[in-house]
């Protein structure tokens, strides 16, 4: 089936310095040089943050388990912990995502989205924001620097950071908003040229994710700009911890979908192709992204089940919405596995499960994404435990929780990013992937390291080992020696230390491959093919209403209002700039 978006008219027999794909078509970097440069810069900073954040992760894993405590003191542990969380969960993610979305928008609409003023503006804001936040955090390691921000990446009151940290966070958020404007301006131009066409799938995914991001980041933007910046500057004396914490978690759950949906974008559009086939259903993919836009935000109270001052009924509503979000993830599991099976059968795979052997497990772009998907299934199970009001009490603030999110953002997202980079970086640099043998073992090393570390963290959490502490070994509490006794270290602690070390090794392998590729020579035929084949079911087969972005955004906003307005009014009734002095007006909650 011919697809209108993919023509071969751009094929040119180039000279040796021209990069082409396996079909002889010009690579992305040759067709859209300005956009490719932006994507390169975004990826470069993302990988830098990944390297430093990963090193901090290794330091923590060894310190916490007591295997090696020579890097930092237990007081500085919290600086390293904050740096790890902020650099990986906020900086690495955001930079990679804006780069990926730039690539996907350009591919989808088949036009450059680089704008002379707008693009450098958002990029500059992201860079300055990152530098401010990083300086504030790392200042905590040096006596001579009067800055610190040991507030962890969940940076709500009453812990307070240097104003530079909050100003940096605000710049990161507003920079991402302006970056999103780039995609919507491209959409408007494309729409006026194509009034009746369905939005190309990758662009649809970018636009729905960004709409979800706009709805979700309002909470953290208000928290930072109205409360935390004036409070850290001394302009206001006090803030209401419950109110500002609620604003943080209003953002703090949907942010995980801001990480996950770009991984889904790659699973839906690149993974089927790498499997040798095509996406099973275009319409199902659109439904999944619409469901995430609508349901992601009215869920944040599931991080606050233990907070007083929030009526139980609203916590219950948040739990219900969270459980509903399992639906689009199960739809994704079905669609992606069906697409992989289709691809495997195209490659000659047979049998009920025998087709799995026909998949390209030695291709790191494929194996990384597939292993990330498998780990995400496990993350879904532990996520259901976190989200259940009754079970949450068992695992709240224990090591179970970081065990869980190292499967989500730490693998479903991060491993997909690394896998996707093996495929994308040649296209945005025009350079062949080097050290392919190293690349092909890299995803398996990450998978094994995470298996050990995350499983042990979950189990230790069930035994009540706390999270967010440099000293988890309360000697008189049963079980918290992390159980067992390989050399007196404790079996779980040993698994966390070994797993964390393997993860760092996998990180070095990834960064090594990237550096070697990046420093290679440009031009020639790249071993990748950038063409995304169309889905087996055409977008025209699914309801046009799915492309009505205004409708879905309006429903998303309505659900947020229903979930949040009454509890926030209740919290605000006793004053916004005090820790809470009067009673909560119960007439609000008949
Ligand atoms: Cu959450």
Coordinates of C-alpha atoms and ligand atoms in Angstrom, one line a residue:
X1 CA 0.0 0.0 0.0
X2 CA 1.4 3.4 -1.0
X3 CA 1.4 5.9 1.7
X4 CA 1.0 9.6 0.9
X5 CA 3.5 10.8 3.6
X6 CA 6.4 8.7 2.4
X7 CA 7.5 9.5 -1.2
X8 CA 10.8 8.7 -2.6
X9 CA 11.3 11.9 -4.5
X10 CA 14.0 13.0 -2.1
X11 CA 16.3 10.3 -3.2
X12 CA 19.5 11.7 -4.6
X13 CA 22.7 9.9 -5.5
X14 CA 24.8 11.9 -3.2
X15 CA 28.6 12.2 -2.9
X16 CA 30.5 10.4 -0.2
X17 CA 29.8 13.1 2.4
X18 CA 26.0 12.6 2.0
X19 CA 24.3 10.2 4.5
X20 CA 21.7 8.0 3.1
X21 CA 19.6 5.2 4.5
X22 CA 19.5 1.5 3.4
X23 CA 17.1 2.4 0.6
X24 CA 19.3 5.2 -0.7
X25 CA 17.1 8.0 0.6
X26 CA 18.6 11.0 2.2
X27 CA 19.0 10.7 6.0
X28 CA 17.0 13.0 8.3
X29 CA 20.2 15.2 8.9
X30 CA 20.4 15.9 5.2
X31 CA 16.8 16.8 4.7
X32 CA 16.2 18.9 7.8
X33 CA 19.7 20.1 8.9
X34 CA 18.5 22.8 11.3
X35 CA 16.1 20.5 13.1
X36 CA 18.7 17.8 13.2
X37 CA 21.1 20.2 14.9
X38 CA 18.5 21.0 17.6
X39 CA 17.8 17.3 18.2
X40 CA 21.6 16.7 18.5
X41 CA 22.0 19.4 21.1
X42 CA 19.0 18.1 23.1
X43 CA 20.3 14.5 23.0
X44 CA 23.9 15.7 23.9
X45 CA 22.7 17.4 27.1
X46 CA 20.3 14.5 27.9
X47 CA 23.2 12.1 27.6
X48 CA 25.5 14.3 29.7
X49 CA 22.8 14.4 32.5
X50 CA 22.4 10.7 32.1
X51 CA 26.1 10.1 32.7
X52 CA 26.4 12.4 35.8
X53 CA 23.0 11.3 37.2
X54 CA 24.0 7.6 36.7
X55 CA 27.3 8.1 38.5
X56 CA 25.4 9.6 41.4
X57 CA 23.2 6.5 41.3
X58 CA 26.2 4.2 41.7
X59 CA 27.5 6.2 44.6
X60 CA 24.1 5.9 46.3
X61 CA 23.7 2.2 45.7
X62 CA 27.1 1.5 47.2
X63 CA 26.7 4.0 50.1
X64 CA 23.2 2.9 51.1
X65 CA 24.1 -0.7 51.1
X66 CA 27.3 -0.1 53.1
X67 CA 29.4 -1.8 50.4
X68 CA 31.6 1.4 49.9
X69 CA 31.1 4.6 51.8
X70 CA 34.2 6.4 50.7
X71 CA 32.7 8.7 48.0
X72 CA 30.6 11.0 50.2
X73 CA 29.6 11.5 53.9
X74 CA 26.1 10.5 54.9
X75 CA 25.3 14.2 55.1
X76 CA 26.2 14.7 51.5
X77 CA 24.3 11.6 50.5
X78 CA 21.2 13.8 50.2
X79 CA 22.9 16.2 47.8
X80 CA 23.9 13.2 45.6
X81 CA 20.3 11.8 45.9
X82 CA 18.8 15.1 44.8
X83 CA 21.3 15.4 42.0
X84 CA 20.5 11.8 40.9
X85 CA 16.7 12.5 40.9
X86 CA 16.8 15.9 39.3
X87 CA 19.4 15.1 36.6
X88 CA 17.7 11.9 35.6
X89 CA 14.0 12.4 36.2
X90 CA 13.8 16.0 35.2
X91 CA 16.8 17.0 33.0
X92 CA 17.6 13.8 31.1
X93 CA 13.9 13.1 30.4
X94 CA 13.0 16.6 29.4
X95 CA 15.9 17.2 27.0
X96 CA 15.5 13.8 25.4
X97 CA 11.8 14.2 25.0
X98 CA 11.9 17.7 23.4
X99 CA 14.6 16.3 21.0
X100 CA 12.5 13.2 20.2
X101 CA 9.4 15.3 19.7
X102 CA 11.2 17.7 17.4
X103 CA 12.2 14.7 15.3
X104 CA 8.7 13.1 15.4
X105 CA 7.0 16.4 14.5
X106 CA 9.3 17.0 11.6
X107 CA 8.8 13.4 10.4
X108 CA 5.1 13.5 10.8
X109 CA 4.3 16.8 9.2
X110 CA 7.2 16.5 6.7
X111 CA 8.4 20.0 7.3
X112 CA 11.1 21.8 9.3
X113 CA 9.8 23.2 12.5
X114 CA 12.9 25.3 13.3
X115 CA 12.0 28.9 13.9
X116 CA 14.8 31.5 14.1
X117 CA 13.6 33.1 17.4
X118 CA 11.3 30.6 19.1
X119 CA 13.6 27.6 18.9
X120 CA 16.7 29.2 20.4
X121 CA 14.4 30.8 23.0
X122 CA 13.0 27.5 24.5
X123 CA 16.3 25.8 24.2
X124 CA 18.1 28.6 26.0
X125 CA 15.5 28.6 28.8
X126 CA 16.0 24.8 29.3
X127 CA 19.8 25.2 29.4
X128 CA 19.8 28.2 31.8
X129 CA 17.2 26.5 34.0
X130 CA 19.3 23.3 34.1
X131 CA 22.5 25.2 35.0
X132 CA 20.8 27.1 37.8
X133 CA 19.2 24.1 39.3
X134 CA 22.4 22.0 39.0
X135 CA 24.5 24.8 40.6
X136 CA 22.1 25.1 43.5
X137 CA 22.2 21.4 44.1
X138 CA 26.0 20.8 43.7
X139 CA 26.7 23.9 45.7
X140 CA 25.6 21.7 48.7
X141 CA 28.9 19.7 48.3
X142 CA 31.2 22.7 48.9
X143 CA 31.5 24.6 52.1
X144 CA 32.6 27.7 50.2
X145 CA 29.5 27.9 48.0
X146 CA 26.5 29.4 49.9
X147 CA 23.9 27.4 48.0
X148 CA 22.2 24.1 48.5
X149 CA 19.1 22.3 47.4
X150 CA 18.9 19.0 49.2
X151 CA 15.2 18.9 48.6
X152 CA 15.1 15.7 46.4
X153 CA 13.4 15.7 43.1
X154 CA 10.0 15.8 44.9
X155 CA 10.8 19.4 45.9
X156 CA 7.8 20.4 48.0
X157 CA 7.7 22.4 51.3
X158 CA 8.6 22.4 54.1
X159 CA 12.1 21.6 53.0
X160 CA 13.6 24.6 51.3
X161 CA 16.1 25.1 48.5
X162 CA 18.1 28.1 47.4
X163 CA 16.0 30.3 45.1
X164 CA 18.2 29.4 42.1
X165 CA 16.9 25.9 42.3
X166 CA 13.3 27.0 42.0
X167 CA 14.0 29.6 39.4
X168 CA 15.8 26.9 37.4
X169 CA 12.8 24.6 37.8
X170 CA 10.5 27.4 36.6
X171 CA 12.7 28.0 33.5
X172 CA 12.6 24.3 32.7
X173 CA 8.9 24.2 32.8
X174 CA 8.2 27.4 30.8
X175 CA 10.9 26.4 28.3
X176 CA 9.1 23.1 27.7
X177 CA 5.8 25.0 27.2
X178 CA 7.4 27.2 24.6
X179 CA 9.0 24.1 23.0
X180 CA 5.5 22.7 22.7
X181 CA 4.4 25.9 20.9
X182 CA 6.9 24.8 18.2
X183 CA 4.9 21.6 17.6
X184 CA 1.5 23.3 17.6
X185 CA 2.6 26.0 15.1
X186 CA 3.8 23.3 12.8
X187 CA 0.4 21.6 13.2
X188 CA -1.4 24.8 12.3
X189 CA 0.6 25.2 9.1
X190 CA 0.2 21.6 8.2
X191 CA -3.5 21.7 8.8
X192 CA -4.0 24.7 6.5
X193 CA -2.3 22.8 3.8
X194 CA -4.1 19.5 4.6
X195 CA -7.6 20.5 5.8
X196 CA -9.1 17.0 5.5
X197 CA -6.3 14.6 6.4
X198 CA -5.9 12.7 9.6
X199 CA -3.1 13.9 11.8
X200 CA -0.1 11.8 11.1
X201 CA 0.2 9.2 14.0
X202 CA 3.6 10.4 15.4
X203 CA 2.5 14.0 15.4
X204 CA -0.8 13.0 17.0
X205 CA 1.1 11.4 19.8
X206 CA 3.3 14.4 20.3
X207 CA 0.3 16.8 20.4
X208 CA -1.8 14.8 22.8
X209 CA 1.3 14.3 25.1
X210 CA 2.0 18.0 25.1
X211 CA -1.7 18.9 25.8
X212 CA -1.5 16.5 28.8
X213 CA 1.7 18.2 29.8
X214 CA 0.2 21.7 29.7
X215 CA -2.7 20.6 31.9
X216 CA -0.4 18.8 34.3
X217 CA 2.3 21.4 34.7
X218 CA 0.0 24.2 35.7
X219 CA 0.1 22.7 39.3
X220 CA 3.9 22.8 39.6
X221 CA 4.2 26.1 37.9
X222 CA 1.8 27.7 40.4
X223 CA 3.6 25.9 43.3
X224 CA 7.0 27.2 42.2
X225 CA 6.2 30.7 41.0
X226 CA 3.5 31.8 43.5
X227 CA 4.8 30.0 46.6
X228 CA 8.3 28.5 46.6
X229 CA 10.2 31.3 44.8
X230 CA 8.8 34.1 47.0
X231 CA 9.2 31.9 50.1
X232 CA 12.9 31.0 49.3
X233 CA 13.6 34.7 48.7
X234 CA 12.1 35.6 52.1
X235 CA 9.3 37.7 50.6
X236 CA 6.8 35.5 52.4
X237 CA 7.5 33.9 55.7
X238 CA 5.4 30.7 55.5
X239 CA 3.6 28.5 53.0
X240 CA 1.0 25.9 53.6
X241 CA 2.8 22.6 53.1
X242 CA -0.4 20.6 52.4
X243 CA -1.5 23.1 49.7
X244 CA 1.8 23.3 47.9
X245 CA 2.4 19.5 48.2
X246 CA -1.0 19.0 46.6
X247 CA 0.0 21.3 43.8
X248 CA 3.2 19.3 43.4
X249 CA 1.4 15.9 43.2
X250 CA -1.1 17.4 40.9
X251 CA 1.9 17.4 38.5
X252 CA 3.8 14.6 40.1
X253 CA 1.7 11.7 38.7
X254 CA 1.1 12.9 35.1
X255 CA 4.8 13.7 34.8
X256 CA 5.3 9.9 34.7
X257 CA 3.2 9.8 31.6
X258 CA 5.2 12.6 30.1
X259 CA 8.1 10.1 30.4
X260 CA 6.1 7.1 29.4
X261 CA 4.3 8.4 26.3
X262 CA 7.5 9.2 24.4
X263 CA 8.5 5.6 25.0
X264 CA 5.1 4.5 23.8
X265 CA 5.7 6.6 20.7
X266 CA 8.8 4.6 19.9
X267 CA 7.1 1.3 20.8
X268 CA 4.1 2.0 18.5
X269 CA 6.0 3.4 15.6
X270 CA 9.6 2.2 15.6
X271 CA 9.4 -1.2 17.4
X272 CA 6.9 -2.8 14.9
X273 CA 9.2 -1.7 12.1
X274 CA 12.3 -3.1 13.8
X275 CA 10.4 -6.4 14.3
X276 CA 10.0 -6.6 10.6
X277 CA 6.3 -5.6 10.3
X278 CA 3.8 -2.8 10.8
X279 CA 1.7 -1.4 13.6
X280 CA -1.3 -3.5 14.2
X281 CA -3.9 -0.7 14.6
X282 CA -3.6 3.0 14.1
X283 CA -6.9 3.7 15.7
X284 CA -6.1 1.7 18.9
X285 CA -2.9 3.8 19.3
X286 CA -4.9 7.0 19.0
X287 CA -7.4 5.8 21.6
X288 CA -4.5 5.0 24.1
X289 CA -3.1 8.6 23.8
X290 CA -6.5 10.2 24.2
X291 CA -7.1 8.1 27.3
X292 CA -3.8 9.3 28.8
X293 CA -4.7 12.9 28.0
X294 CA -8.0 12.6 29.7
X295 CA -7.1 10.5 32.8
X296 CA -3.5 11.3 33.7
X297 CA -4.0 14.4 35.9
X298 CA -6.9 13.7 38.2
X299 CA -4.9 11.0 40.0
X300 CA -2.3 12.9 42.1
X301 CA -3.9 12.2 45.5
X302 CA -2.7 8.6 45.2
X303 CA 0.6 10.0 46.4
X304 CA -1.1 11.6 49.4
X305 CA -3.2 8.7 50.9
X306 CA -1.4 9.3 54.2
X307 CA -1.8 13.1 54.1
X308 CA -4.4 14.5 56.6
X309 CA -6.7 17.2 55.4
X310 CA -7.8 15.6 52.2
X311 CA -11.3 14.0 52.3
X312 CA -11.1 10.2 51.8
X313 CA -13.7 10.4 49.0
X314 CA -11.4 12.5 46.8
X315 CA -8.6 10.0 47.5
X316 CA -10.9 7.3 46.4
X317 CA -11.7 9.1 43.1
X318 CA -8.0 9.5 42.4
X319 CA -7.5 5.8 43.0
X320 CA -10.3 4.9 40.6
X321 CA -8.9 7.2 37.9
X322 CA -5.5 5.6 38.4
X323 CA -6.8 2.1 38.0
X324 CA -8.6 3.2 34.8
X325 CA -5.2 4.1 33.4
X326 CA -4.4 0.4 33.4
X327 CA -6.7 0.2 30.4
X328 CA -4.6 2.1 27.9
X329 CA -1.4 0.3 29.2
X330 CA -3.1 -3.1 28.6
X331 CA -4.2 -1.9 25.2
X332 CA -0.6 -1.0 24.5
X333 CA 0.7 -4.4 25.6
X334 CA -1.8 -6.0 23.2
X335 CA -1.1 -3.7 20.2
X336 CA 2.6 -3.8 20.5
X337 CA 2.9 -7.5 21.0
X338 CA 0.5 -8.1 18.1
X339 CA 2.6 -5.9 15.9
X340 CA 5.8 -7.7 17.0
X341 CA 4.2 -11.1 16.2
X342 CA 3.1 -9.8 12.8
X343 CA 6.7 -8.7 12.2
X344 CA 8.1 -12.0 13.4
X345 CA 5.8 -14.0 11.1
X346 CA 7.0 -11.8 8.2
X347 CA 10.5 -12.9 9.1
X348 CA 9.4 -16.6 8.9
X349 CA 8.5 -17.1 12.6
X350 CA 6.0 -19.9 13.3
X351 CA 4.2 -21.6 16.2
X352 CA 2.2 -20.2 19.1
X353 CA 5.3 -18.8 20.8
X354 CA 8.0 -20.0 18.4
X355 CA 7.7 -16.7 16.5
X356 CA 9.5 -15.0 19.4
X357 CA 12.7 -16.6 18.2
X358 CA 12.4 -14.9 14.8
X359 CA 12.6 -11.5 16.3
X360 CA 16.0 -9.6 15.9
X361 CA 17.2 -10.0 19.5
X362 CA 20.8 -9.1 18.4
X363 CA 19.6 -5.6 17.2
X364 CA 20.1 -3.4 20.3
X365 CA 17.4 -1.0 19.1
X366 CA 14.9 -3.8 19.1
X367 CA 16.1 -5.8 22.2
X368 CA 16.3 -2.6 24.3
X369 CA 12.7 -1.6 23.6
X370 CA 11.4 -5.1 23.9
X371 CA 13.2 -5.7 27.3
X372 CA 11.9 -2.3 28.4
X373 CA 8.4 -3.4 27.6
X374 CA 8.8 -6.6 29.6
X375 CA 10.0 -4.7 32.6
X376 CA 7.1 -2.2 32.2
X377 CA 4.7 -5.1 32.7
X378 CA 6.3 -5.8 36.1
X379 CA 6.2 -2.1 36.9
X380 CA 2.4 -2.2 36.2
X381 CA 1.9 -4.8 38.8
X382 CA 3.9 -3.0 41.5
X383 CA 2.2 0.2 40.5
X384 CA -1.2 -1.3 41.2
X385 CA 0.0 -2.0 44.7
X386 CA 1.1 1.6 45.2
X387 CA -2.1 3.0 43.8
X388 CA -4.4 0.9 46.0
X389 CA -5.5 2.8 49.1
X390 CA -5.2 -0.1 51.5
X391 CA -2.0 -1.7 50.1
X392 CA -0.3 1.7 49.8
X393 CA -0.1 1.9 53.6
X394 CA 2.2 -1.2 53.5
X395 CA 4.7 0.2 51.1
X396 CA 4.5 4.0 51.6
X397 CA 7.9 5.6 52.0
X398 CA 9.7 2.3 51.8
X399 CA 12.3 1.1 49.4
X400 CA 9.5 -0.5 47.4
X401 CA 8.7 2.8 45.8
X402 CA 12.1 3.5 44.3
X403 CA 12.1 -0.2 43.3
X404 CA 8.9 0.6 41.4
X405 CA 10.0 3.7 39.6
X406 CA 13.3 2.3 38.5
X407 CA 11.2 -0.1 36.5
X408 CA 9.1 2.7 35.0
X409 CA 11.3 5.8 34.4
X410 CA 14.5 3.9 35.1
X411 CA 13.8 1.2 32.5
X412 CA 10.6 1.5 30.5
X413 CA 11.7 5.1 29.7
X414 CA 15.5 5.0 30.0
X415 CA 16.2 1.7 28.3
X416 CA 13.8 2.7 25.5
X417 CA 15.7 5.9 25.1
X418 CA 19.0 4.2 24.9
X419 CA 17.6 1.6 22.4
X420 CA 15.9 4.3 20.4
X421 CA 19.2 6.3 20.3
X422 CA 21.0 3.3 18.7
X423 CA 18.5 3.8 15.8
X424 CA 18.0 7.6 15.9
X425 CA 21.5 9.0 16.4
X426 CA 22.8 7.8 13.0
X427 CA 19.9 9.6 11.4
X428 CA 20.4 12.9 13.2
X429 CA 24.2 12.8 12.8
X430 CA 24.6 11.1 9.4
X431 CA 27.1 8.7 11.0
X432 CA 27.0 5.0 11.2
X433 CA 26.5 3.3 14.5
X434 CA 29.9 2.1 15.8
X435 CA 30.9 -0.6 18.2
X436 CA 27.8 -2.7 17.3
X437 CA 28.9 -5.7 19.3
X438 CA 29.1 -3.5 22.4
X439 CA 25.7 -2.0 21.6
X440 CA 24.1 -5.4 21.2
X441 CA 24.9 -6.6 24.7
X442 CA 24.2 -3.2 26.4
X443 CA 20.4 -3.7 26.8
X444 CA 20.9 -7.1 28.4
X445 CA 23.4 -5.8 30.9
X446 CA 20.9 -3.1 31.9
X447 CA 18.1 -5.6 32.1
X448 CA 20.1 -7.9 34.4
X449 CA 21.2 -5.1 36.6
X450 CA 17.7 -3.7 37.0
X451 CA 16.3 -7.2 37.7
X452 CA 18.7 -7.6 40.7
X453 CA 18.4 -4.1 42.0
X454 CA 14.7 -3.5 41.6
X455 CA 13.6 -6.9 42.8
X456 CA 15.6 -6.6 46.0
X457 CA 14.3 -3.1 46.6
X458 CA 10.7 -4.2 46.3
X459 CA 11.4 -7.1 48.7
X460 CA 13.3 -4.8 51.2
X461 CA 10.4 -2.4 51.0
X462 CA 7.9 -5.1 52.1
X463 CA 10.2 -5.6 55.1
X464 CA 9.8 -1.8 55.9
X465 CA 13.3 -0.7 54.9
X466 CA 12.8 3.1 54.4
X467 CA 13.5 5.0 51.3
X468 CA 15.3 8.5 51.2
X469 CA 17.8 7.7 53.9
X470 CA 21.6 7.2 53.9
X471 CA 21.2 5.1 57.1
X472 CA 18.6 2.4 56.5
X473 CA 20.0 -0.1 58.9
X474 CA 18.1 0.6 62.1
X475 CA 19.8 -2.1 64.1
X476 CA 17.0 -3.0 66.4
X477 CA 14.2 -3.3 63.9
X478 CA 13.7 -6.9 62.7
X479 CA 14.4 -7.6 59.1
X480 CA 16.1 -4.3 58.1
X481 CA 19.6 -5.7 58.0
X482 CA 18.2 -6.5 54.5
X483 CA 18.0 -10.2 55.4
X484 CA 20.4 -13.1 55.0
X485 CA 24.1 -12.9 55.2
X486 CA 26.5 -13.2 52.4
X487 CA 29.5 -12.1 54.4
X488 CA 27.3 -10.3 56.8
X489 CA 26.2 -7.8 54.1
X490 CA 22.7 -9.1 53.7
X491 CA 21.5 -10.8 50.5
X492 CA 19.2 -7.9 49.4
X493 CA 21.8 -5.3 50.0
X494 CA 24.3 -7.3 48.0
X495 CA 21.8 -7.6 45.1
X496 CA 21.2 -3.8 45.2
X497 CA 24.9 -3.1 45.1
X498 CA 25.6 -5.6 42.3
X499 CA 22.6 -4.5 40.4
X500 CA 23.5 -0.8 40.7
X501 CA 27.0 -1.5 39.6
X502 CA 25.8 -3.5 36.5
X503 CA 23.5 -0.6 35.6
X504 CA 26.4 1.8 35.7
X505 CA 28.5 -0.6 33.5
X506 CA 25.6 -0.6 31.0
X507 CA 25.5 3.1 31.1
X508 CA 29.2 3.4 30.3
X509 CA 28.7 0.9 27.4
X510 CA 25.9 3.1 26.0
X511 CA 27.8 6.4 26.4
X512 CA 30.9 4.7 24.8
X513 CA 28.9 3.6 21.8
X514 CA 27.4 7.1 21.5
X515 CA 30.7 8.9 21.8
X516 CA 32.4 6.6 19.3
X517 CA 29.5 7.0 16.8
X518 CA 29.3 10.8 17.3
X519 CA 33.1 11.1 16.6
X520 CA 33.0 9.0 13.5
X521 CA 33.0 10.1 10.0
X522 CA 29.8 11.6 8.4
X523 CA 28.3 10.4 5.2
X524 CA 27.8 7.1 3.3
X525 CA 25.0 4.6 3.6
X526 CA 23.8 4.3 7.2
X527 CA 22.8 0.9 8.3
X528 CA 19.4 2.1 9.3
X529 CA 16.2 2.9 7.4
X530 CA 14.3 5.9 8.7
X531 CA 11.0 5.0 7.0
X532 CA 8.1 4.3 9.3
X533 CA 5.7 1.9 7.6
X534 CA 2.0 2.7 7.8
X535 CA -0.2 0.7 10.2
X536 CA -2.1 -2.4 9.1
X537 CA -5.4 -0.6 9.7
X538 CA -5.5 2.8 8.1
X539 CA -6.2 5.9 10.2
X540 CA -9.3 6.5 8.0
X541 CA -10.8 3.3 9.6
X542 CA -11.0 4.9 13.0
X543 CA -13.5 7.6 14.2
X544 CA -12.6 11.2 13.1
X545 CA -13.6 12.3 16.6
X546 CA -10.3 10.9 17.9
X547 CA -8.5 13.8 16.2
X548 CA -10.7 16.4 17.9
X549 CA -8.0 17.7 20.3
X550 CA -10.2 20.5 21.6
X551 CA -12.8 18.0 22.8
X552 CA -10.4 15.7 24.6
X553 CA -8.6 18.7 26.2
X554 CA -11.9 20.1 27.4
X555 CA -12.8 16.7 29.0
X556 CA -9.4 16.5 30.6
X557 CA -9.8 20.0 32.2
X558 CA -13.3 19.1 33.4
X559 CA -12.1 16.0 35.2
X560 CA -9.3 18.0 36.8
X561 CA -11.9 20.6 38.1
X562 CA -14.1 17.8 39.5
X563 CA -11.1 16.1 41.2
X564 CA -9.3 19.1 42.6
X565 CA -11.4 22.3 43.1
X566 CA -13.2 21.3 46.3
X567 CA -10.1 19.9 48.1
X568 CA -8.0 22.9 47.2
X569 CA -10.7 25.3 48.3
X570 CA -10.8 23.4 51.6
X571 CA -7.1 23.7 52.1
X572 CA -7.0 27.4 51.1
X573 CA -9.8 28.3 53.5
X574 CA -7.5 28.7 56.5
X575 CA -5.0 30.9 54.6
X576 CA -2.6 30.1 51.8
X577 CA 0.6 31.6 53.3
X578 CA 0.6 29.8 56.7
X579 CA 1.0 26.2 57.6
X580 CA -2.6 26.0 58.5
X581 CA -4.0 27.8 61.5
X582 CA -7.8 27.4 61.4
X583 CA -10.1 24.4 61.0
X584 CA -10.9 23.0 57.6
X585 CA -14.5 24.1 56.8
X586 CA -16.3 20.8 56.8
X587 CA -19.4 22.3 55.2
X588 CA -17.5 22.0 52.0
X589 CA -17.7 18.2 52.3
X590 CA -21.3 17.3 53.2
Ligands
LIG1 CU1 1.6 8.4 40.7

